[in-house]
Short mmCIF file of C-alpha atoms in Angstrom, two decimals:
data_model
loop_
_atom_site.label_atom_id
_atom_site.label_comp_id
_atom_site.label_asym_id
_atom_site.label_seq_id
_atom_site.Cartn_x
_atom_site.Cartn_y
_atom_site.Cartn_z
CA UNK A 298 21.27 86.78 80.08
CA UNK A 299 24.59 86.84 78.42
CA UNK A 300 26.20 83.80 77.12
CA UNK A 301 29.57 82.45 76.32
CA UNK A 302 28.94 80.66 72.94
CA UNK A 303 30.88 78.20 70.85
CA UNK A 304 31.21 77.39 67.27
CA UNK A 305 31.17 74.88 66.06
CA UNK A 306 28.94 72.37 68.25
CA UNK A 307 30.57 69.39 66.87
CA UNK A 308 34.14 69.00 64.83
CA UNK A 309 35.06 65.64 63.30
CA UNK A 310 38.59 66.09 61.93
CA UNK A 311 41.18 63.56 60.20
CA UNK A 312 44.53 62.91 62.13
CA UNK A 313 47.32 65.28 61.39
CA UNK A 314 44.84 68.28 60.06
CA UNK A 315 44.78 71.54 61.61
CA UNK A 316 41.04 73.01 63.34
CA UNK A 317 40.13 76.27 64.86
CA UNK A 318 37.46 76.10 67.31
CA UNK A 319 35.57 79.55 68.20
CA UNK A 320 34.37 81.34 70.89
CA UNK A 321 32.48 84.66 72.07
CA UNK A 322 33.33 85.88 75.72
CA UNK A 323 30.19 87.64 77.44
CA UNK A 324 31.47 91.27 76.35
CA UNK A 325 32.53 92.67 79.56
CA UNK A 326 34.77 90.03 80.51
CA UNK A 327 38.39 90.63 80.56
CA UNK A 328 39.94 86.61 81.54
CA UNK A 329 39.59 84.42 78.36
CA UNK A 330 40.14 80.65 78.59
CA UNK A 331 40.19 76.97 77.22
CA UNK A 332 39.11 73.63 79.22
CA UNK A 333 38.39 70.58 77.59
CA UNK A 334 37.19 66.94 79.22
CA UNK A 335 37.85 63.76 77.50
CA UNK A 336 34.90 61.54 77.69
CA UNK A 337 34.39 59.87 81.16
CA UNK A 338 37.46 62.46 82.81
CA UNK A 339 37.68 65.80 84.66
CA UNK A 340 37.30 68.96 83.01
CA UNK A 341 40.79 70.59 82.85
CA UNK A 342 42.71 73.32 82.10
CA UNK A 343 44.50 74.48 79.12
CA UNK A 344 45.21 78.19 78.87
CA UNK A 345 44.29 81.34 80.30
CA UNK A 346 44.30 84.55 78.21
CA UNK A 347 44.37 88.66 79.43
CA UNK A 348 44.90 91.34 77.77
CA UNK A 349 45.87 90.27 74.56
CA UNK A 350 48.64 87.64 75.80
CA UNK A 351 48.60 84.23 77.47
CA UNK A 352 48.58 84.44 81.15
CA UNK A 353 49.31 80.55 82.09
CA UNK A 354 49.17 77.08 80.35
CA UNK A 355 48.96 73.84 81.03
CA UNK A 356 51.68 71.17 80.51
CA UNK A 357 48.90 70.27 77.85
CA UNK A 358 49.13 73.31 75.76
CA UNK A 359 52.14 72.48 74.03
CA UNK A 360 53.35 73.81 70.45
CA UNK A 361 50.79 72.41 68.79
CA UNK A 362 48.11 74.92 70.33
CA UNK A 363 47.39 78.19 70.21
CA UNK A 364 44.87 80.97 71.34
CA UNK A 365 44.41 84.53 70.13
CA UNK A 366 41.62 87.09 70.29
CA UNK A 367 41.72 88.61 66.30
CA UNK A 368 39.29 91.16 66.69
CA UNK A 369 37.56 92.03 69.81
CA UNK A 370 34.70 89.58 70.07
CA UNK A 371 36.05 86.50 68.96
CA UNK A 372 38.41 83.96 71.00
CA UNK A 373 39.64 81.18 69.27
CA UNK A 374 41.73 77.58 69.90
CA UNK A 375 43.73 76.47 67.44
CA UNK A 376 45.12 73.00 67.32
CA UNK A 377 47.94 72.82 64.15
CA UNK A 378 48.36 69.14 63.84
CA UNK A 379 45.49 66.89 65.85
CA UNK A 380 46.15 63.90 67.29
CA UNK A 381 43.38 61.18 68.24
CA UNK A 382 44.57 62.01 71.78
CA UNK A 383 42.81 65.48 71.20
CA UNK A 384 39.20 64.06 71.13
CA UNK A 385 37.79 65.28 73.59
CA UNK A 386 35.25 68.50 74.98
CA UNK A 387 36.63 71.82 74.09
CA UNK A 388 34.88 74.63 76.63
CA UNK A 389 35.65 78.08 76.40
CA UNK A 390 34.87 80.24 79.20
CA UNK A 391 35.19 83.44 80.65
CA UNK A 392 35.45 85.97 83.40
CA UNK A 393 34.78 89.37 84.43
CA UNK A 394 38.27 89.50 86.63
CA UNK A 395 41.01 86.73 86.85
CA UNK A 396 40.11 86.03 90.21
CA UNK A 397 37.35 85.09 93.34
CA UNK A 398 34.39 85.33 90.21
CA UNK A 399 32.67 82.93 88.85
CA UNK A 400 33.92 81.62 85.28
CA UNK A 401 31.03 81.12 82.94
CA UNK A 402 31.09 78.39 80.53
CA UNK A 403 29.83 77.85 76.44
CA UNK A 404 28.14 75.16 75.57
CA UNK A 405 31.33 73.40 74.58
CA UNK A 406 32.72 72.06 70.77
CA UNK A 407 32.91 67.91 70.97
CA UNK A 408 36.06 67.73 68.66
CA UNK A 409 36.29 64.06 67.37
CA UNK A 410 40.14 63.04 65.34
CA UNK A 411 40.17 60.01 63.27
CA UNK B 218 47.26 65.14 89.96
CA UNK B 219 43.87 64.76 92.82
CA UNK B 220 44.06 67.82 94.33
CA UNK B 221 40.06 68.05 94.10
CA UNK B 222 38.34 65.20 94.62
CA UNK B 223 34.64 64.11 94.50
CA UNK B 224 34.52 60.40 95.95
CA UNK B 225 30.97 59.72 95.48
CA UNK B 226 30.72 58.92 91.69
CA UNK B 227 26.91 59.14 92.11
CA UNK B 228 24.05 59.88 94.44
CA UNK B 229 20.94 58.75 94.08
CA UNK B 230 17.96 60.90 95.89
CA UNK B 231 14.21 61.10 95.77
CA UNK B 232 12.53 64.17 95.39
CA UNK B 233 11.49 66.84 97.77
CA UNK B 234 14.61 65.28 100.11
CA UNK B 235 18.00 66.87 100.65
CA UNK B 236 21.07 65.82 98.25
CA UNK B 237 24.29 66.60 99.57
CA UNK B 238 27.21 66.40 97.74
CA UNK B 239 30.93 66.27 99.05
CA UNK B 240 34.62 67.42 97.75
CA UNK B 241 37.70 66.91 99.33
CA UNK B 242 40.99 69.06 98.44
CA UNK B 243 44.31 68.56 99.27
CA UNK B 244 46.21 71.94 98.98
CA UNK B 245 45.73 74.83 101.84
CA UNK B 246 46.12 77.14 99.21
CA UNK B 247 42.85 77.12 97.47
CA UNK B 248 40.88 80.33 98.27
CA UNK B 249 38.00 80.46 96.27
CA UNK B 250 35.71 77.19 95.96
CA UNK B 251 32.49 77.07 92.86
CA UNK B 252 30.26 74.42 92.66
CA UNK B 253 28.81 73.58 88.66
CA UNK B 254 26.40 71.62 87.45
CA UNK B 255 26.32 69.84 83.67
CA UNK B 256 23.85 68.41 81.58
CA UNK B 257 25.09 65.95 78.75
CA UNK B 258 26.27 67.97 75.74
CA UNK B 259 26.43 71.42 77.88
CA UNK B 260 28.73 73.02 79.09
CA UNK B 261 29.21 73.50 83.05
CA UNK B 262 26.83 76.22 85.01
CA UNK B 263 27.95 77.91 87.71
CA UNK B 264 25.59 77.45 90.94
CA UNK B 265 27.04 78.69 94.06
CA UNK B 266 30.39 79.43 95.74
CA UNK B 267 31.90 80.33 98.55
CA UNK B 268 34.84 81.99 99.56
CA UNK B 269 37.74 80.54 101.97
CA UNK B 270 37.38 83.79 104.55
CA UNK B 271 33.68 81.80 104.84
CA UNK B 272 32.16 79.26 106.06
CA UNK B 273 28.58 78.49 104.82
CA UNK B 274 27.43 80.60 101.64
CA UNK B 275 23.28 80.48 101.18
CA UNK B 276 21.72 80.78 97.18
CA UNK B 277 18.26 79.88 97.33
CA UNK B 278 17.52 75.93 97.56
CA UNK B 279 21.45 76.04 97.18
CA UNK B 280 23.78 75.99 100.30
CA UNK B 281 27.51 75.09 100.33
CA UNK B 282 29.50 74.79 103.69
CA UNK B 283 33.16 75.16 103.85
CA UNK B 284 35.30 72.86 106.89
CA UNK B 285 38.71 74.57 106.25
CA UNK B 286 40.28 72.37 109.09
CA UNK B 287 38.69 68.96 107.36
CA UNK B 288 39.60 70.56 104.02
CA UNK B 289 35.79 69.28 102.86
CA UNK B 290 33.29 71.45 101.28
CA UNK B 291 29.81 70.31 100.56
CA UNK B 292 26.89 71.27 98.65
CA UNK B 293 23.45 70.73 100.10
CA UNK B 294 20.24 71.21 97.44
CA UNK B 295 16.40 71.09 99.43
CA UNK B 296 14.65 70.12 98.14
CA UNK B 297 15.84 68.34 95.20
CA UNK B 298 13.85 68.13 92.08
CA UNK B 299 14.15 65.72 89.24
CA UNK B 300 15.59 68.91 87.16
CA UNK B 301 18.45 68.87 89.49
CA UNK B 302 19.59 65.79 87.88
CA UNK B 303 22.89 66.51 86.19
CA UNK B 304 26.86 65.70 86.86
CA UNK B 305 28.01 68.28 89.47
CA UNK B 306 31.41 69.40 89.77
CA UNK B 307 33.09 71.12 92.69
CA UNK B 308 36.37 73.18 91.29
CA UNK B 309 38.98 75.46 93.20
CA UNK B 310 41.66 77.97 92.96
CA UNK B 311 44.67 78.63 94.31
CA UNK B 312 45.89 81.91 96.27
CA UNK B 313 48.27 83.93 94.19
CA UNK B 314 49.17 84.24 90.46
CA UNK B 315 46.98 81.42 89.06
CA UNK B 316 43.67 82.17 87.64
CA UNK B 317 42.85 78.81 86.65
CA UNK B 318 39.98 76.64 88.11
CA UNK B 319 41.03 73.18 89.18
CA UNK B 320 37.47 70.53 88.94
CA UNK B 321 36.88 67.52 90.75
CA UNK B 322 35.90 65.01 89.19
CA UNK B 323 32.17 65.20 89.17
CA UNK B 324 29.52 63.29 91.07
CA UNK B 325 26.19 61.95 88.88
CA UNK B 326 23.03 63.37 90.84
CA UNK B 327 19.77 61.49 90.02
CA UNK B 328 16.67 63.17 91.99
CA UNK B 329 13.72 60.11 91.28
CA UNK B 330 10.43 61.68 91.05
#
């Protein structure tokens, strides 16, 4: 069965440094996008991403982040100066069409800033 | 921001019985409603939804109703098994432009064997 998957599992960063977390869509999806859950909270949005360009953001997904797809397999999050306010799950997930579909989730990148 | 919400923190069922788990939302505007499950360390897996044109949608042991007027949705596992044990999430999204998926905040199923 095809799989969103994430790399890597588990990030442990110092404060101020920049990380890249990656992610493979399933290969026939077209809707690209980041979630992340700090411990004990709700999963929630950060960015959506079709057709090569950011389609909405979150008030969370502020300068500091950014998303592109470089080739056309990966997906990738980057955060340019972390904070320990970034801690948290990172999932990546995807979807055949933007809408009414499920959205099928990796396995998720536990990002840890101290 | 509570436009989902999942009031039962956790549940707490025996096995072979019915678990039933609730959501609430706030905003008419959500059209499209997914129920998830998660395991510690995983990332969420889609079960079972159910559109807003709908009323009950049917996936095996897996049933979720939809009460439009009530603005409740439910999810309704039989019988439950201890492998059903996970964190389950109801999410939603809103008619129009937005493709995003808005979660609840998750309610802690233990099936005891």
């Amino acid at each position: 069965e095809p799989e969103v998957t994430q790399t890597p599992s588990h990030q442990v960063t110092q404060m101020g440094q920049e990380v890249i977390l990656r992610c493979v869509p399933i290969s026939n999806h077209l809707y690209f996008y980041w979630y992340r859950q700090i411990l004990g909270q709700k999963v929630e949005f950060l960015v959506s991403f079709y057709n090569n360009e950011i389609s909405e953001k979150s008030e969370i997904f502020d300068d500091q982040f950014s998303v592109e797809r470089p080739d056309g397999s990966n997906f990738t999050l980057k955060i340019r100066s972390t904070k320990l306010e970034d801690s948290a799950m990172y999932f990546c997930a995807s979807r055949i069409t933007g809408r009414g579909t499920e959205a099928f989730f990796g396995q998720g990148t536990r990002l840890t800033v101290v | 921001d509570q436009q989902v919400k999942q009031n039962s923190p956790s549940l707490s069922v025996q096995e072979g019985r019915i678990s039933i788990l609730n959501c609430d939302y706030t905003n008419s505007m959500f059209d499209y409603f997914l129920w998830y499950k998660k395991y510690p360390a995983e990332g969420p897996t889609f079960l079972i939804s159910i559109s807003s044109i709908k009323d009950k949608n049917e996936d095996g042991r897996f049933t979720v109703f939809l009460n439009k007027s009530a603005k409740h949705l439910s999810l309704h596992i039989v019988p439950s098994q201890p492998g059903d044990s996970a964190v389950y999430f109801c999410a939603a999204e809103l008619r129009g432009a937005t493709n995003k998926l808005i979660f609840g905040t998750g309610t802690l199923l233990a099936v005891q064997p």
